[in-house]
CSV table of C-alpha atoms in Angstrom, one decimal:
chain,number,residue,atom,x,y,z
A,1,MET,CA,-24.8,1.7,-0.1
A,2,PHE,CA,-23.2,3.7,-3.3
A,3,LYS,CA,-23.8,7.2,-0.8
A,4,PHE,CA,-19.6,8.0,-1.2
A,5,PHE,CA,-19.8,7.2,-5.8
A,6,ASN,CA,-20.7,10.6,-6.5
A,7,PHE,CA,-20.6,11.0,-10.6
A,8,LYS,CA,-23.6,12.8,-11.4
A,9,ASN,CA,-23.2,16.1,-9.6
A,10,ARG,CA,-19.5,17.1,-9.6
A,11,GLN,CA,-20.0,21.4,-9.7
A,12,ASN,CA,-18.2,21.3,-6.5
A,13,ALA,CA,-15.0,19.2,-8.1
A,14,LEU,CA,-11.4,21.0,-7.5
A,15,GLN,CA,-8.8,21.8,-9.8
A,16,PRO,CA,-5.7,24.0,-10.1
A,17,ALA,CA,-7.4,28.0,-10.3
A,18,LYS,CA,-4.0,29.1,-12.9
A,19,ALA,CA,-1.0,27.7,-14.6
A,20,LYS,CA,1.4,28.1,-11.5
A,21,HIS,CA,-0.8,26.7,-8.7
A,22,TRP,CA,-1.0,23.7,-12.0
A,23,ILE,CA,3.2,23.9,-12.9
A,24,SER,CA,3.4,23.2,-8.9
A,25,HIS,CA,1.6,20.8,-8.1
A,26,ILE,CA,2.7,18.5,-11.1
A,27,ILE,CA,6.3,19.2,-9.3
A,28,SER,CA,5.6,18.6,-6.7
A,29,GLU,CA,3.6,15.5,-7.3
A,30,LEU,CA,6.4,14.3,-9.6
A,31,ILE,CA,9.0,14.6,-6.8
A,32,GLY,CA,7.1,13.4,-3.7
A,33,THR,CA,6.0,10.5,-5.6
A,34,ILE,CA,9.7,9.7,-6.2
A,35,TRP,CA,10.7,10.1,-3.1
A,36,ILE,CA,8.2,8.2,-1.5
A,37,SER,CA,9.7,5.3,-4.4
A,38,LEU,CA,12.4,5.7,-3.4
A,39,GLY,CA,11.6,5.5,0.2
A,40,LEU,CA,9.8,2.7,0.2
A,41,ALA,CA,10.9,1.0,-3.0
A,42,GLY,CA,14.0,1.5,-2.1
A,43,LEU,CA,14.3,-1.1,1.0
A,44,SER,CA,14.4,-3.7,-1.9
A,45,ILE,CA,17.8,-2.1,-3.2
A,46,ILE,CA,20.0,-5.0,-2.8
A,47,VAL,CA,23.7,-3.4,-1.0
A,48,LYS,CA,25.9,-6.2,-1.0
A,49,ASP,CA,24.8,-9.5,0.1
A,50,LYS,CA,21.9,-8.6,1.7
A,51,ILE,CA,18.8,-6.1,1.0
A,52,VAL,CA,18.9,-2.3,2.6
A,53,GLU,CA,15.0,-3.3,4.4
A,54,HIS,CA,17.6,-6.3,6.3
A,55,TYR,CA,20.0,-3.2,7.3
A,56,LEU,CA,17.1,-1.7,9.9
A,57,LEU,CA,17.0,-4.9,11.3
A,58,HIS,CA,13.4,-5.8,12.2
A,59,ASN,CA,10.2,-5.1,10.8
A,60,VAL,CA,9.0,-3.3,13.4
A,61,ILE,CA,11.4,-0.8,12.4
A,62,VAL,CA,10.5,-0.7,8.5
A,63,GLY,CA,6.9,-0.6,9.5
A,64,PHE,CA,7.5,2.8,11.4
A,65,TYR,CA,10.1,4.1,8.7
A,66,ALA,CA,7.6,3.4,6.3
A,67,GLY,CA,4.8,5.5,8.2
A,68,PHE,CA,7.0,7.9,10.0
A,69,VAL,CA,9.8,8.4,8.2
A,70,ILE,CA,9.0,8.7,4.6
A,71,VAL,CA,5.5,9.2,4.5
A,72,GLY,CA,5.2,11.6,7.3
A,73,SER,CA,8.0,13.9,5.6
A,74,CYS,CA,5.7,13.4,2.8
A,75,LEU,CA,2.6,15.1,4.6
A,76,ILE,CA,5.1,17.6,5.7
A,77,PHE,CA,7.3,18.5,2.5
A,78,PHE,CA,4.9,17.3,-0.3
A,79,GLY,CA,1.1,17.7,1.6
A,80,ARG,CA,1.2,21.9,1.5
A,81,TRP,CA,0.4,21.5,-2.5
A,82,SER,CA,-3.0,19.6,-1.9
A,83,VAL,CA,-0.7,16.4,-3.7
A,84,ASP,CA,-1.8,12.7,-3.6
A,85,LEU,CA,1.7,10.4,-4.7
A,86,ASN,CA,-1.1,7.4,-4.5
A,87,PRO,CA,-4.0,7.0,-7.9
A,88,LEU,CA,-5.5,5.3,-4.5
A,89,VAL,CA,-6.0,7.8,-3.4
A,90,THR,CA,-6.4,10.3,-6.5
A,91,ILE,CA,-9.0,7.5,-8.2
A,92,TYR,CA,-11.2,7.9,-4.5
A,93,ARG,CA,-11.0,11.7,-5.2
A,94,TRP,CA,-12.3,11.1,-8.6
A,95,LEU,CA,-14.9,8.4,-7.5
A,96,SER,CA,-16.5,10.7,-4.8
A,97,GLY,CA,-16.4,13.6,-6.8
A,98,THR,CA,-14.3,16.1,-5.4
A,99,ASN,CA,-11.4,16.1,-7.9
A,100,LYS,CA,-12.0,17.3,-12.1
A,101,SER,CA,-11.1,14.3,-14.3
A,102,THR,CA,-9.3,16.4,-16.2
A,103,TYR,CA,-6.6,17.3,-12.8
A,104,VAL,CA,-6.8,13.3,-12.1
A,105,PHE,CA,-5.3,11.8,-15.0
A,106,VAL,CA,-2.3,14.4,-15.1
A,107,LYS,CA,-2.0,13.3,-11.2
A,108,ILE,CA,-1.9,9.9,-12.5
A,109,ALA,CA,0.0,10.2,-15.5
A,110,ILE,CA,2.7,12.2,-13.0
A,111,GLN,CA,2.8,9.4,-10.7
A,112,ILE,CA,3.7,6.9,-13.1
A,113,VAL,CA,6.7,8.9,-14.7
A,114,GLY,CA,7.9,9.2,-11.5
A,115,ALA,CA,7.4,5.8,-10.6
A,116,ILE,CA,9.6,4.6,-13.2
A,117,ILE,CA,12.2,7.6,-12.9
A,118,ALA,CA,12.7,6.1,-9.1
A,119,GLY,CA,12.5,2.4,-10.1
A,120,LEU,CA,15.2,3.9,-13.0
A,121,ILE,CA,17.6,5.2,-10.4
A,122,ILE,CA,16.7,1.9,-7.8
A,123,TYR,CA,18.6,-0.5,-9.9
A,124,ALA,CA,21.4,2.5,-10.8
A,125,ILE,CA,22.2,2.3,-6.8
A,126,GLY,CA,21.4,-1.6,-6.8
A,127,HIS,CA,23.4,-2.6,-10.3
A,128,TYR,CA,26.8,-1.0,-8.6
A,129,ALA,CA,25.7,-2.1,-5.0
A,130,SER,CA,24.8,-5.4,-5.3
A,131,SER,CA,27.1,-7.9,-5.5
A,132,VAL,CA,24.5,-10.7,-5.7
A,133,THR,CA,23.5,-12.7,-8.7
A,134,PHE,CA,20.1,-14.0,-10.0
A,135,SER,CA,19.5,-17.2,-9.1
A,136,THR,CA,19.7,-21.2,-11.2
A,137,THR,CA,15.8,-20.8,-10.5
A,138,TYR,CA,14.8,-17.5,-11.6
A,139,ALA,CA,18.3,-17.7,-14.2
A,140,ALA,CA,18.1,-17.9,-17.9
A,141,ASN,CA,21.5,-19.8,-18.3
A,142,SER,CA,22.6,-21.3,-14.8
A,143,THR,CA,26.4,-20.3,-16.4
A,144,GLN,CA,25.9,-17.2,-16.7
A,145,ALA,CA,25.6,-14.9,-13.7
A,146,SER,CA,24.2,-12.2,-13.7
A,147,ILE,CA,23.6,-9.2,-11.1
A,148,GLN,CA,20.6,-8.3,-9.0
A,149,ALA,CA,19.6,-5.0,-8.2
A,150,ASN,CA,16.9,-5.5,-5.9
A,151,HIS,CA,14.6,-7.8,-5.3
A,152,TYR,CA,10.9,-7.4,-7.4
A,153,ILE,CA,7.8,-8.3,-5.5
A,154,SER,CA,6.9,-12.5,-7.2
A,155,ALA,CA,3.8,-14.3,-6.4
A,156,HIS,CA,6.0,-17.5,-6.1
A,157,ASN,CA,7.8,-16.2,-3.0
A,158,VAL,CA,4.3,-15.4,-1.9
A,159,SER,CA,3.2,-17.9,-2.7
A,160,LEU,CA,5.1,-19.3,0.4
A,161,LYS,CA,3.8,-17.8,2.6
A,162,SER,CA,1.3,-19.2,3.2
A,163,PHE,CA,-0.5,-22.4,5.2
A,164,ILE,CA,-0.9,-24.5,2.1
A,165,GLY,CA,3.0,-25.5,2.1
A,166,GLN,CA,1.9,-27.7,5.5
A,167,PHE,CA,-0.5,-29.5,3.2
A,168,ASP,CA,0.8,-29.3,-0.4
A,169,SER,CA,5.3,-29.6,-1.0
A,170,SER,CA,4.8,-27.3,-4.6
A,171,PHE,CA,4.1,-24.3,-1.6
A,172,LYS,CA,7.3,-25.3,0.5
A,173,GLN,CA,10.2,-23.1,1.0
A,174,GLY,CA,12.8,-24.0,-1.4
A,175,SER,CA,10.5,-25.1,-3.7
A,176,ALA,CA,10.3,-24.7,-7.6
A,177,ILE,CA,8.7,-21.7,-9.4
A,178,SER,CA,5.1,-23.4,-11.2
A,179,ASN,CA,1.8,-22.4,-12.3
A,180,LYS,CA,0.7,-23.1,-9.5
A,181,THR,CA,2.3,-21.1,-7.0
A,182,ILE,CA,2.4,-18.1,-9.3
A,183,TRP,CA,-1.4,-18.0,-9.7
A,184,SER,CA,-1.9,-18.4,-6.0
A,185,GLY,CA,0.2,-15.8,-5.0
A,186,ALA,CA,-0.6,-13.6,-7.2
A,187,THR,CA,-4.4,-14.3,-5.6
A,188,TRP,CA,-3.3,-13.3,-2.3
A,189,ILE,CA,-1.6,-10.5,-3.6
A,190,PHE,CA,-4.4,-9.3,-5.5
A,191,PHE,CA,-7.0,-9.4,-2.6
A,192,GLY,CA,-4.2,-8.4,-0.1
A,193,GLU,CA,-3.1,-5.9,-1.9
A,194,MET,CA,-6.9,-4.2,-2.5
A,195,VAL,CA,-7.5,-4.5,1.6
A,196,LEU,CA,-4.1,-3.2,2.4
A,197,GLY,CA,-5.5,-0.4,-0.2
A,198,ALA,CA,-8.8,-0.2,1.5
A,199,ILE,CA,-7.2,0.8,5.2
A,200,LEU,CA,-4.6,3.4,3.5
A,201,LEU,CA,-7.6,5.1,2.3
A,202,PHE,CA,-9.5,4.7,5.7
A,203,PRO,CA,-7.4,7.6,7.2
A,204,ILE,CA,-7.0,10.3,4.7
A,205,PHE,CA,-10.5,10.0,4.0
A,206,SER,CA,-12.7,9.3,7.0
A,207,PRO,CA,-15.0,11.7,8.2
A,208,ARG,CA,-15.1,10.6,11.6
A,209,LEU,CA,-11.6,11.6,12.4
A,210,GLU,CA,-10.6,15.3,13.4
A,211,ALA,CA,-8.8,17.2,11.0
A,212,LYS,CA,-5.7,17.9,13.6
A,213,TYR,CA,-5.6,14.5,14.2
A,214,ARG,CA,-5.8,13.3,10.8
A,215,ASP,CA,-1.9,12.7,10.0
A,216,THR,CA,-0.6,11.3,12.6
A,217,PHE,CA,-3.4,8.6,12.0
A,218,ILE,CA,-2.3,8.4,8.5
A,219,CYS,CA,1.1,7.3,9.7
A,220,PHE,CA,0.3,4.7,12.1
A,221,ILE,CA,-1.9,3.2,9.4
A,222,ILE,CA,1.1,2.5,7.2
A,223,SER,CA,2.6,1.7,9.8
A,224,LEU,CA,0.3,-0.9,10.7
A,225,ASP,CA,-0.2,-1.0,6.3
A,226,VAL,CA,3.0,-2.0,6.1
A,227,TRP,CA,4.0,-5.0,8.6
A,228,MET,CA,0.2,-6.3,7.6
A,229,GLY,CA,1.9,-6.6,4.4
A,230,ILE,CA,5.3,-7.4,5.3
A,231,LEU,CA,3.2,-11.1,6.7
A,232,LEU,CA,1.6,-10.9,2.8
A,233,GLY,CA,5.0,-10.8,1.3
A,234,SER,CA,3.6,-7.5,-0.8
A,235,ALA,CA,3.1,-4.3,0.7
A,236,ALA,CA,2.9,-1.8,-2.4
A,237,ILE,CA,0.1,-0.2,-1.1
A,238,ASN,CA,0.3,2.5,-3.3
A,239,PRO,CA,1.1,0.9,-7.1
A,240,ALA,CA,3.3,3.4,-7.9
A,241,ARG,CA,5.9,2.4,-5.3
A,242,GLY,CA,5.6,-1.1,-6.1
A,243,LEU,CA,5.8,0.0,-9.9
A,244,ALA,CA,8.8,0.8,-9.3
A,245,GLN,CA,10.1,-1.8,-7.2
A,246,GLN,CA,9.2,-3.8,-10.4
A,247,VAL,CA,11.0,-1.4,-12.8
A,248,PRO,CA,14.5,-2.5,-12.6
A,249,THR,CA,13.9,-6.0,-13.6
A,250,LEU,CA,11.0,-5.4,-16.0
A,251,PHE,CA,13.1,-2.8,-17.7
A,252,PHE,CA,16.9,-4.3,-17.9
A,253,ASP,CA,17.0,-7.8,-16.2
A,254,MET,CA,14.4,-10.6,-18.4
A,255,LYS,CA,16.9,-11.7,-20.4
A,256,ASN,CA,18.5,-12.9,-17.5
A,257,LEU,CA,15.0,-14.6,-16.8
A,258,ASN,CA,13.9,-18.0,-16.9
A,259,ALA,CA,10.6,-18.0,-19.1
A,260,MET,CA,8.4,-19.1,-15.5
A,261,ALA,CA,10.8,-16.7,-13.6
A,262,LYS,CA,9.8,-13.7,-16.4
A,263,TYR,CA,5.9,-15.1,-16.1
A,264,ASP,CA,6.3,-14.5,-12.2
A,265,ILE,CA,6.6,-10.8,-12.3
A,266,ILE,CA,4.6,-10.2,-14.8
A,267,VAL,CA,1.8,-11.8,-13.1
A,268,ALA,CA,2.4,-10.1,-10.1
A,269,THR,CA,2.9,-6.8,-11.3
A,270,PHE,CA,-0.9,-7.4,-12.3
A,271,SER,CA,-2.3,-8.3,-9.5
A,272,MET,CA,-0.8,-5.7,-7.6
A,273,ILE,CA,-1.8,-2.9,-9.9
A,274,LEU,CA,-4.9,-4.2,-10.5
A,275,GLY,CA,-5.7,-5.2,-6.6
A,276,ASN,CA,-4.2,-1.5,-5.8
A,277,LEU,CA,-6.6,-0.1,-8.1
A,278,LEU,CA,-10.0,-1.7,-7.4
A,279,SER,CA,-9.0,-0.5,-3.8
A,280,PRO,CA,-10.8,2.7,-3.5
A,281,VAL,CA,-14.4,0.9,-5.0
A,282,LEU,CA,-13.5,-1.1,-2.0
A,283,TYR,CA,-13.5,1.8,0.1
A,284,ALA,CA,-16.0,3.6,-0.5
A,285,LEU,CA,-18.7,0.8,-1.1
A,286,SER,CA,-17.0,-0.9,2.4
A,287,GLN,CA,-18.1,3.3,3.7
A,288,GLY,CA,-21.9,2.9,2.2
A,289,PHE,CA,-22.5,-0.3,4.2
A,290,THR,CA,-21.2,0.9,6.9
A,291,GLU,CA,-22.9,3.4,7.3
A,292,LYS,CA,-26.5,2.0,5.9
A,293,TYR,CA,-26.0,-1.4,7.4
A,294,GLY,CA,-22.8,-2.7,9.4
A,295,ASN,CA,-22.3,0.2,12.3
A,296,GLY,CA,-26.6,-0.5,13.2
A,297,ALA,CA,-26.3,-4.4,12.7
A,298,LEU,CA,-23.2,-3.9,15.3
A,299,LEU,CA,-24.4,-1.6,17.8
A,300,TRP,CA,-27.6,-3.0,18.6
A,301,MET,CA,-25.4,-6.8,18.5
A,302,MET,CA,-23.7,-4.4,21.5
A,303,ASN,CA,-26.2,-3.1,23.3
A,304,HIS,CA,-29.1,-5.3,23.4
A,305,LYS,CA,-29.9,-6.5,26.7
A,306,ASN,CA,-26.3,-5.3,27.5
A,307,ASN,CA,-26.8,-4.1,31.3
A,308,ARG,CA,-22.6,-3.7,32.0
A,309,ALA,CA,-22.8,0.0,32.6
A,310,SER,CA,-25.0,-1.3,35.5
A,311,HIS,CA,-22.5,-2.9,37.1
A,312,TYR,CA,-20.4,0.0,38.3
A,313,VAL,CA,-20.9,2.9,40.7
A,314,SER,CA,-19.2,6.4,40.9
A,315,GLN,CA,-17.5,7.3,44.2
A,316,SER,CA,-19.8,10.4,43.7
A,317,GLU,CA,-23.2,8.3,43.6
A,318,GLN,CA,-21.6,5.7,46.0
A,319,SER,CA,-22.0,8.5,48.4
A,320,ASP,CA,-24.7,9.5,47.2
A,321,LYS,CA,-26.3,6.1,48.0
A,322,THR,CA,-24.8,6.3,51.5
A,323,GLN,CA,-26.5,10.1,52.1
A,324,VAL,CA,-30.0,8.5,51.1
A,325,GLU,CA,-29.6,5.3,53.1
A,326,LYS,CA,-29.1,7.6,56.0
């Protein structure tokens, strides 16, 4: 069950061999994190009166863009230095004993710096490109218009994605922010991001995938993850990329928000990061459970008294049977 956690036998854990390798990995991790954060969180930038995501016309295109354009380009240009660009990947490498603790700490620190830089760039672009102001639902002063640079991950908005609005009017579209909607949305974000992050780790670390197909599978799974995240209302799947989306509001626009809106973004950010950071643990536990119990039980249920194979016959077998009968 806990086979994939390795805290003791870490003699094979890796880190860069020379100073020049450390430098190349750090630079690549920094630039790569900025690139992936801008490419994905940048979809939340408001240009005129629309977010960039809407210029891609449909969520299907958004998913393929995220998986094959942004993540694909990261694998091509930054993957050659074995960088992670995602704290989830880095944490799993530490849990499994494949990276040394110092190397893991440095990579996560660089990823945070890259996320903040990407967030500052998002703010700079959105602040000058946007013509949208914070709605009266969120603004601290309804008489003072404040430019909104991008759409941040909101626990309140995520709660409105659920079907609870069919039973409780507090969750219907257009309802006011409340503690109820914030904590409901935060719960969805936490569990949703934890599951989405675990799904992301599958193509990267699954020993069942051949190496030559792994990168293509990663791109495809990212696309599926983004589509699932769109349904959830929070598609971070990477705490660095998620933080980049929150930075413009957290750093510059908190003064423009009312108390409930401030509470909303803080709770959403915390839930997103915590859920993401726990996904490597969930994935490692899922690996152990599947190998020890799940896969064997599933195969037994599928194969027990299953005579499907006897229902078919190939042409060669049919010919042989005919010859025997003659």
